[in-house]
mmCIF file of C-alpha atoms in Angstrom:
data_model
loop_
_atom_site.group_PDB
_atom_site.id
_atom_site.type_symbol
_atom_site.label_atom_id
_atom_site.label_comp_id
_atom_site.label_asym_id
_atom_site.label_seq_id
_atom_site.Cartn_x
_atom_site.Cartn_y
_atom_site.Cartn_z
ATOM 1 C CA MET O 1 51.972 104.056 84.739
ATOM 2 C CA LEU O 2 53.242 107.903 84.642
ATOM 3 C CA VAL O 3 56.105 109.985 86.235
ATOM 4 C CA ALA O 4 52.684 111.462 87.399
ATOM 5 C CA GLN O 5 51.797 108.703 89.779
ATOM 6 C CA LEU O 6 55.765 107.607 90.304
ATOM 7 C CA LEU O 7 56.050 111.075 91.692
ATOM 8 C CA ALA O 8 53.444 109.355 94.152
ATOM 9 C CA ALA O 9 54.809 106.727 95.464
ATOM 10 C CA VAL O 10 57.780 107.858 96.331
ATOM 11 C CA GLU O 11 56.019 111.207 98.112
ATOM 12 C CA ARG O 12 53.777 108.242 99.588
ATOM 13 C CA LEU O 13 57.349 106.595 101.257
ATOM 14 C CA ALA O 14 59.583 109.518 101.531
ATOM 15 C CA PRO O 15 56.702 112.479 102.213
ATOM 16 C CA THR O 16 58.219 115.743 100.797
ATOM 17 C CA SER O 17 56.886 118.272 104.010
ATOM 18 C CA LEU O 18 60.142 116.347 106.136
ATOM 19 C CA ALA O 19 62.551 117.715 103.080
ATOM 20 C CA GLU O 20 64.877 120.800 105.346
ATOM 21 C CA ASP O 21 64.284 123.863 104.052
ATOM 22 C CA TRP O 22 67.705 123.820 101.851
ATOM 23 C CA ASP O 23 67.194 121.395 99.565
ATOM 24 C CA ASN O 24 65.249 120.375 96.760
ATOM 25 C CA VAL O 25 63.339 117.402 96.073
ATOM 26 C CA GLY O 26 60.728 115.752 94.031
ATOM 27 C CA LEU O 27 60.025 115.603 90.093
ATOM 28 C CA LEU O 28 63.191 117.954 88.793
ATOM 29 C CA VAL O 29 62.581 116.907 84.914
ATOM 30 C CA GLY O 30 60.693 115.553 83.049
ATOM 31 C CA ARG O 31 56.924 114.951 82.305
ATOM 32 C CA SER O 32 54.454 114.314 84.774
ATOM 33 C CA ASN O 33 52.367 113.117 82.084
ATOM 34 C CA GLN O 34 55.363 110.652 80.621
ATOM 35 C CA PRO O 35 54.552 106.689 80.985
ATOM 36 C CA VAL O 36 57.154 104.478 82.640
ATOM 37 C CA ARG O 37 57.750 101.320 82.659
ATOM 38 C CA ARG O 38 61.805 101.629 84.288
ATOM 39 C CA VAL O 39 62.792 102.674 87.676
ATOM 40 C CA LEU O 40 66.528 103.148 87.855
ATOM 41 C CA VAL O 41 67.658 103.929 92.062
ATOM 42 C CA ALA O 42 71.010 106.007 92.220
ATOM 43 C CA LEU O 43 72.487 107.956 93.990
ATOM 44 C CA GLU O 44 73.425 111.377 92.195
ATOM 45 C CA LEU O 45 73.423 111.582 87.831
ATOM 46 C CA ARG O 46 76.004 110.512 86.731
ATOM 47 C CA ASP O 47 77.829 110.503 82.815
ATOM 48 C CA GLU O 48 77.273 106.314 84.188
ATOM 49 C CA VAL O 49 74.295 106.780 85.721
ATOM 50 C CA LEU O 50 72.525 108.618 82.626
ATOM 51 C CA GLY O 51 74.495 105.620 80.498
ATOM 52 C CA GLU O 52 73.039 102.892 82.892
ATOM 53 C CA ALA O 53 69.644 103.907 82.684
ATOM 54 C CA ARG O 54 69.834 104.272 78.625
ATOM 55 C CA GLU O 55 71.387 100.910 78.101
ATOM 56 C CA HIS O 56 68.446 99.227 80.057
ATOM 57 C CA GLY O 57 65.616 101.340 78.685
ATOM 58 C CA CYS O 58 64.151 103.487 82.121
ATOM 59 C CA ASP O 59 62.288 106.158 81.716
ATOM 60 C CA ALA O 60 62.989 107.279 84.978
ATOM 61 C CA VAL O 61 66.075 108.039 87.189
ATOM 62 C CA VAL O 62 65.655 108.289 91.304
ATOM 63 C CA THR O 63 68.511 109.949 93.110
ATOM 64 C CA HIS O 64 69.019 110.393 96.507
ATOM 65 C CA HIS O 65 71.174 113.379 95.829
ATOM 66 C CA PRO O 66 69.290 115.909 93.805
ATOM 67 C CA PRO O 67 71.100 117.169 90.110
ATOM 68 C CA ILE O 68 70.297 120.876 90.526
ATOM 69 C CA PHE O 69 71.481 122.090 93.890
ATOM 70 C CA PRO O 70 70.684 124.159 95.042
ATOM 71 C CA ALA O 71 70.059 126.169 91.616
ATOM 72 C CA LEU O 72 71.013 125.706 87.815
ATOM 73 C CA ARG O 73 71.495 129.321 86.777
ATOM 74 C CA ALA O 74 70.890 127.909 83.150
ATOM 75 C CA LEU O 75 70.365 124.806 81.197
ATOM 76 C CA THR O 76 73.363 125.519 78.784
ATOM 77 C CA ASP O 77 75.712 122.341 78.208
ATOM 78 C CA ASP O 78 78.389 125.003 79.674
ATOM 79 C CA GLY O 79 79.038 123.417 82.579
ATOM 80 C CA THR O 80 78.914 119.339 83.582
ATOM 81 C CA ALA O 81 75.705 119.824 86.076
ATOM 82 C CA ALA O 82 73.759 121.709 83.546
ATOM 83 C CA GLU O 83 74.910 119.962 80.588
ATOM 84 C CA LEU O 84 74.346 116.135 81.828
ATOM 85 C CA VAL O 85 70.539 117.198 83.324
ATOM 86 C CA LEU O 86 69.922 119.183 79.672
ATOM 87 C CA ARG O 87 70.520 115.820 78.463
ATOM 88 C CA ALA O 88 68.428 113.638 80.542
ATOM 89 C CA ALA O 89 65.502 115.413 79.127
ATOM 90 C CA GLU O 90 66.270 115.467 75.703
ATOM 91 C CA SER O 91 67.046 112.092 76.473
ATOM 92 C CA ARG O 92 63.250 111.502 78.159
ATOM 93 C CA VAL O 93 64.293 110.907 81.663
ATOM 94 C CA ALA O 94 62.263 111.800 84.283
ATOM 95 C CA VAL O 95 64.760 112.852 87.600
ATOM 96 C CA VAL O 96 63.193 112.603 90.561
ATOM 97 C CA ALA O 97 64.985 113.243 93.854
ATOM 98 C CA ALA O 98 64.646 112.052 96.785
ATOM 99 C CA HIS O 99 67.314 113.137 99.662
ATOM 100 C CA THR O 100 66.124 114.466 103.532
ATOM 101 C CA ASN O 101 63.283 113.585 102.818
ATOM 102 C CA LEU O 102 64.431 109.877 102.440
ATOM 103 C CA ASP O 103 67.250 110.627 105.649
ATOM 104 C CA SER O 104 64.037 110.942 107.430
ATOM 105 C CA ALA O 105 60.895 109.093 106.385
ATOM 106 C CA ARG O 106 59.907 106.089 108.372
ATOM 107 C CA GLY O 107 61.700 103.027 106.513
ATOM 108 C CA GLY O 108 64.793 105.962 105.199
ATOM 109 C CA LEU O 109 68.010 105.718 104.812
ATOM 110 C CA ASN O 110 68.563 106.712 108.674
ATOM 111 C CA GLU O 111 66.594 103.423 109.862
ATOM 112 C CA LEU O 112 67.983 101.513 107.292
ATOM 113 C CA MET O 113 71.062 101.601 108.797
ATOM 114 C CA ALA O 114 70.061 101.604 112.002
ATOM 115 C CA GLU O 115 68.923 98.290 111.633
ATOM 116 C CA ILE O 116 72.199 97.451 109.695
ATOM 117 C CA LEU O 117 74.270 98.133 113.051
ATOM 118 C CA GLY O 118 71.910 96.460 115.054
ATOM 119 C CA ILE O 119 70.331 99.487 116.795
ATOM 120 C CA GLY O 120 66.867 99.003 117.866
ATOM 121 C CA PRO O 121 64.343 99.747 118.468
ATOM 122 C CA SER O 122 65.294 103.646 117.229
ATOM 123 C CA GLU O 123 64.243 106.542 117.370
ATOM 124 C CA PRO O 124 64.769 110.001 115.230
ATOM 125 C CA LEU O 125 68.300 111.824 116.720
ATOM 126 C CA ALA O 126 66.561 114.940 115.572
ATOM 127 C CA PRO O 127 62.567 114.382 115.644
ATOM 128 C CA HIS O 128 60.805 116.210 112.779
ATOM 129 C CA PRO O 129 58.481 118.926 114.586
ATOM 130 C CA ALA O 130 55.921 117.867 112.235
ATOM 131 C CA ASP O 131 55.975 114.159 113.635
ATOM 132 C CA PRO O 132 58.011 112.868 116.613
ATOM 133 C CA SER O 133 58.437 109.425 115.417
ATOM 134 C CA VAL O 134 60.098 110.481 112.279
ATOM 135 C CA GLY O 135 63.222 112.940 111.357
ATOM 136 C CA LEU O 136 67.261 113.038 110.581
ATOM 137 C CA GLY O 137 69.027 110.268 112.314
ATOM 138 C CA ARG O 138 68.419 107.144 114.226
ATOM 139 C CA ILE O 139 68.940 106.541 118.251
ATOM 140 C CA GLY O 140 68.195 103.535 120.090
ATOM 141 C CA ALA O 141 70.020 100.702 122.268
ATOM 142 C CA VAL O 142 72.336 97.539 121.076
ATOM 143 C CA ARG O 143 73.701 94.621 122.675
ATOM 144 C CA PRO O 144 76.615 95.192 125.004
ATOM 145 C CA THR O 145 79.382 96.155 122.615
ATOM 146 C CA THR O 146 82.958 98.136 122.744
ATOM 147 C CA LEU O 147 84.044 101.293 119.838
ATOM 148 C CA SER O 148 86.578 98.463 118.235
ATOM 149 C CA GLY O 149 82.876 95.980 118.364
ATOM 150 C CA MET O 150 80.850 98.474 116.473
ATOM 151 C CA VAL O 151 83.796 99.288 113.997
ATOM 152 C CA GLU O 152 84.290 95.597 112.944
ATOM 153 C CA ARG O 153 80.372 96.151 112.571
ATOM 154 C CA VAL O 154 80.757 99.282 110.718
ATOM 155 C CA THR O 155 82.979 97.017 108.458
ATOM 156 C CA ALA O 156 80.702 94.563 108.320
ATOM 157 C CA GLY O 157 77.972 96.210 107.565
ATOM 158 C CA PHE O 158 79.041 98.780 104.671
ATOM 159 C CA GLY O 159 82.400 97.017 103.622
ATOM 160 C CA ASP O 160 85.826 97.418 103.895
ATOM 161 C CA GLY O 161 86.660 100.554 102.531
ATOM 162 C CA LEU O 162 88.220 103.796 105.164
ATOM 163 C CA VAL O 163 86.280 103.639 108.763
ATOM 164 C CA THR O 164 87.888 105.836 111.060
ATOM 165 C CA TYR O 165 87.022 106.364 114.509
ATOM 166 C CA ALA O 166 88.159 108.380 117.750
ATOM 167 C CA GLY O 167 87.876 108.230 120.995
ATOM 168 C CA ASP O 168 88.779 104.484 124.124
ATOM 169 C CA PRO O 169 88.791 102.049 121.275
ATOM 170 C CA TRP O 170 87.304 99.711 124.524
ATOM 171 C CA ALA O 171 84.700 102.217 125.793
ATOM 172 C CA ARG O 172 81.632 99.969 126.239
ATOM 173 C CA LEU O 173 78.627 100.948 123.865
ATOM 174 C CA GLU O 174 74.787 100.422 124.987
ATOM 175 C CA ARG O 175 73.033 103.210 123.237
ATOM 176 C CA VAL O 176 74.231 104.267 119.951
ATOM 177 C CA ALA O 177 73.802 106.984 117.666
ATOM 178 C CA CYS O 178 73.811 107.332 113.297
ATOM 179 C CA CYS O 179 73.234 109.159 110.327
ATOM 180 C CA THR O 180 73.919 109.412 107.239
ATOM 181 C CA GLY O 181 75.597 110.991 104.647
ATOM 182 C CA SER O 182 77.687 114.168 105.888
ATOM 183 C CA GLY O 183 76.302 114.068 110.408
ATOM 184 C CA GLY O 184 78.911 115.753 111.852
ATOM 185 C CA SER O 185 76.409 118.704 112.937
ATOM 186 C CA MET O 186 74.851 116.220 114.843
ATOM 187 C CA ILE O 187 76.991 115.657 117.624
ATOM 188 C CA ASP O 188 75.396 117.841 120.391
ATOM 189 C CA ASP O 189 71.969 115.893 119.361
ATOM 190 C CA ALA O 190 74.312 112.388 119.653
ATOM 191 C CA ARG O 191 75.741 113.091 122.923
ATOM 192 C CA ALA O 192 72.313 115.344 124.102
ATOM 193 C CA ALA O 193 70.288 111.987 124.222
ATOM 194 C CA GLY O 194 72.835 110.014 125.893
ATOM 195 C CA ALA O 195 74.270 108.026 123.033
ATOM 196 C CA ASP O 196 77.247 106.035 123.931
ATOM 197 C CA ALA O 197 79.048 107.061 120.420
ATOM 198 C CA LEU O 198 78.036 108.085 117.019
ATOM 199 C CA VAL O 199 78.315 106.811 114.042
ATOM 200 C CA THR O 200 78.116 109.077 110.007
ATOM 201 C CA SER O 201 80.851 110.185 107.567
ATOM 202 C CA ASP O 202 82.330 112.965 106.772
ATOM 203 C CA LEU O 203 83.218 114.273 110.195
ATOM 204 C CA LYS O 204 86.614 116.506 110.006
ATOM 205 C CA TYR O 205 89.832 116.971 112.122
ATOM 206 C CA HIS O 206 87.848 119.263 114.609
ATOM 207 C CA ASP O 207 84.402 117.372 115.328
ATOM 208 C CA ALA O 208 86.571 114.983 117.915
ATOM 209 C CA ASP O 209 87.322 118.261 119.647
ATOM 210 C CA ARG O 210 83.463 119.223 119.963
ATOM 211 C CA ALA O 211 82.368 116.065 120.247
ATOM 212 C CA GLU O 212 84.406 115.669 124.081
ATOM 213 C CA GLY O 213 84.365 112.418 124.737
ATOM 214 C CA LEU O 214 81.586 111.325 122.823
ATOM 215 C CA PRO O 215 83.331 108.264 121.026
ATOM 216 C CA LEU O 216 82.908 108.755 117.066
ATOM 217 C CA VAL O 217 83.678 106.158 113.996
ATOM 218 C CA CYS O 218 83.059 108.239 110.771
ATOM 219 C CA LEU O 219 83.360 106.131 107.690
ATOM 220 C CA PRO O 220 82.328 106.606 103.540
ATOM 221 C CA HIS O 221 79.843 109.572 102.237
ATOM 222 C CA ALA O 222 79.022 107.328 99.746
ATOM 223 C CA ARG O 223 78.992 104.171 101.067
ATOM 224 C CA ALA O 224 77.220 104.052 103.933
ATOM 225 C CA GLU O 225 74.275 105.944 101.716
ATOM 226 C CA ARG O 226 74.817 103.235 98.294
ATOM 227 C CA THR O 227 74.384 100.676 101.520
ATOM 228 C CA VAL O 228 70.791 101.677 102.898
ATOM 229 C CA LEU O 229 69.785 102.849 99.392
ATOM 230 C CA LYS O 230 69.972 99.653 97.225
ATOM 231 C CA ARG O 231 68.119 98.582 100.938
ATOM 232 C CA TRP O 232 65.134 101.165 100.024
ATOM 233 C CA THR O 233 65.422 99.625 95.923
ATOM 234 C CA LYS O 234 63.765 97.416 97.713
ATOM 235 C CA THR O 235 61.161 98.604 99.000
ATOM 236 C CA LEU O 236 60.267 100.564 95.962
ATOM 237 C CA GLU O 237 60.223 97.994 93.935
ATOM 238 C CA ARG O 238 57.372 96.361 95.813
ATOM 239 C CA THR O 239 55.534 99.617 95.704
ATOM 240 C CA LEU O 240 55.964 99.585 92.054
ATOM 241 C CA ALA O 241 55.813 95.655 91.307
ATOM 242 C CA PRO O 242 51.192 96.026 91.360
ATOM 243 C CA GLU O 243 51.976 98.779 88.553
ATOM 244 C CA GLY O 244 54.372 96.391 86.538
ATOM 245 C CA VAL O 245 56.631 99.147 86.370
ATOM 246 C CA GLU O 246 60.488 97.383 86.857
ATOM 247 C CA VAL O 247 63.807 99.120 89.207
ATOM 248 C CA ARG O 248 67.020 97.778 89.009
ATOM 249 C CA PHE O 249 69.928 100.484 91.132
ATOM 250 C CA ALA O 250 72.039 101.759 89.018
ATOM 251 C CA GLU O 251 75.500 100.082 89.409
ATOM 252 C CA ALA O 252 77.897 102.710 88.138
ATOM 253 C CA ASP O 253 80.047 103.601 92.088
ATOM 254 C CA THR O 254 80.680 106.917 91.054
ATOM 255 C CA ASP O 255 81.866 108.679 94.634
ATOM 256 C CA PRO O 256 85.283 110.378 94.211
ATOM 257 C CA TRP O 257 86.571 108.853 96.170
ATOM 258 C CA GLN O 258 89.485 105.977 96.568
ATOM 259 C CA THR O 259 91.413 103.557 98.562
ATOM 260 C CA ALA O 260 95.035 103.314 97.861
#
């Protein structure tokens, strides 16, 4: 397989047309005619990830967070981000980013998050203008529970860690919205869609006031996305298997935030 074929495979799973206008997705580093035998999937490109790619002989890395975002002024060793991209190029490790397009896609990260939370069948919280069947976030029915019960479900699905919530712990939930990554901007969408609660990451202090009574559950950004990205890696693995390409999920946890 060539990098161009890898890119086409990712495109089928997460069309670039679904990416937000401000995003930077697709082939960011490498030549399209470069052979690919092994692929590493990671949340982002970091020293540990690039080292893992080299250790396992991976010719390409598929990241969720684009390593070139929004732009690089120069590709030199004067700066961490640019130096990392430069080393990837020097090592002939291609880098493909699938970010908001993978969030929005059918079978993508938001849909997988909804499955973990027991939301289903789910539909996009913010439907894409070109295709209402896909889009950012997900919302749907859940087996009746309480806010406290949903917090337990989040912990069970995404692992122990810093999970916080705002709202009455005994509030009854039957319809829940979720969004991978930073979903604070979707509070209004969730309330307008009739959600009984929103599960997402990176919520701020005053988001609880802005929610106007809508219960919120906040889990760590990297924990949420690594969990669903690892599940999606199986989909990419099945897609590339007929081409004899090996796919592995990065063991390196690059989350800069640690719990005490």
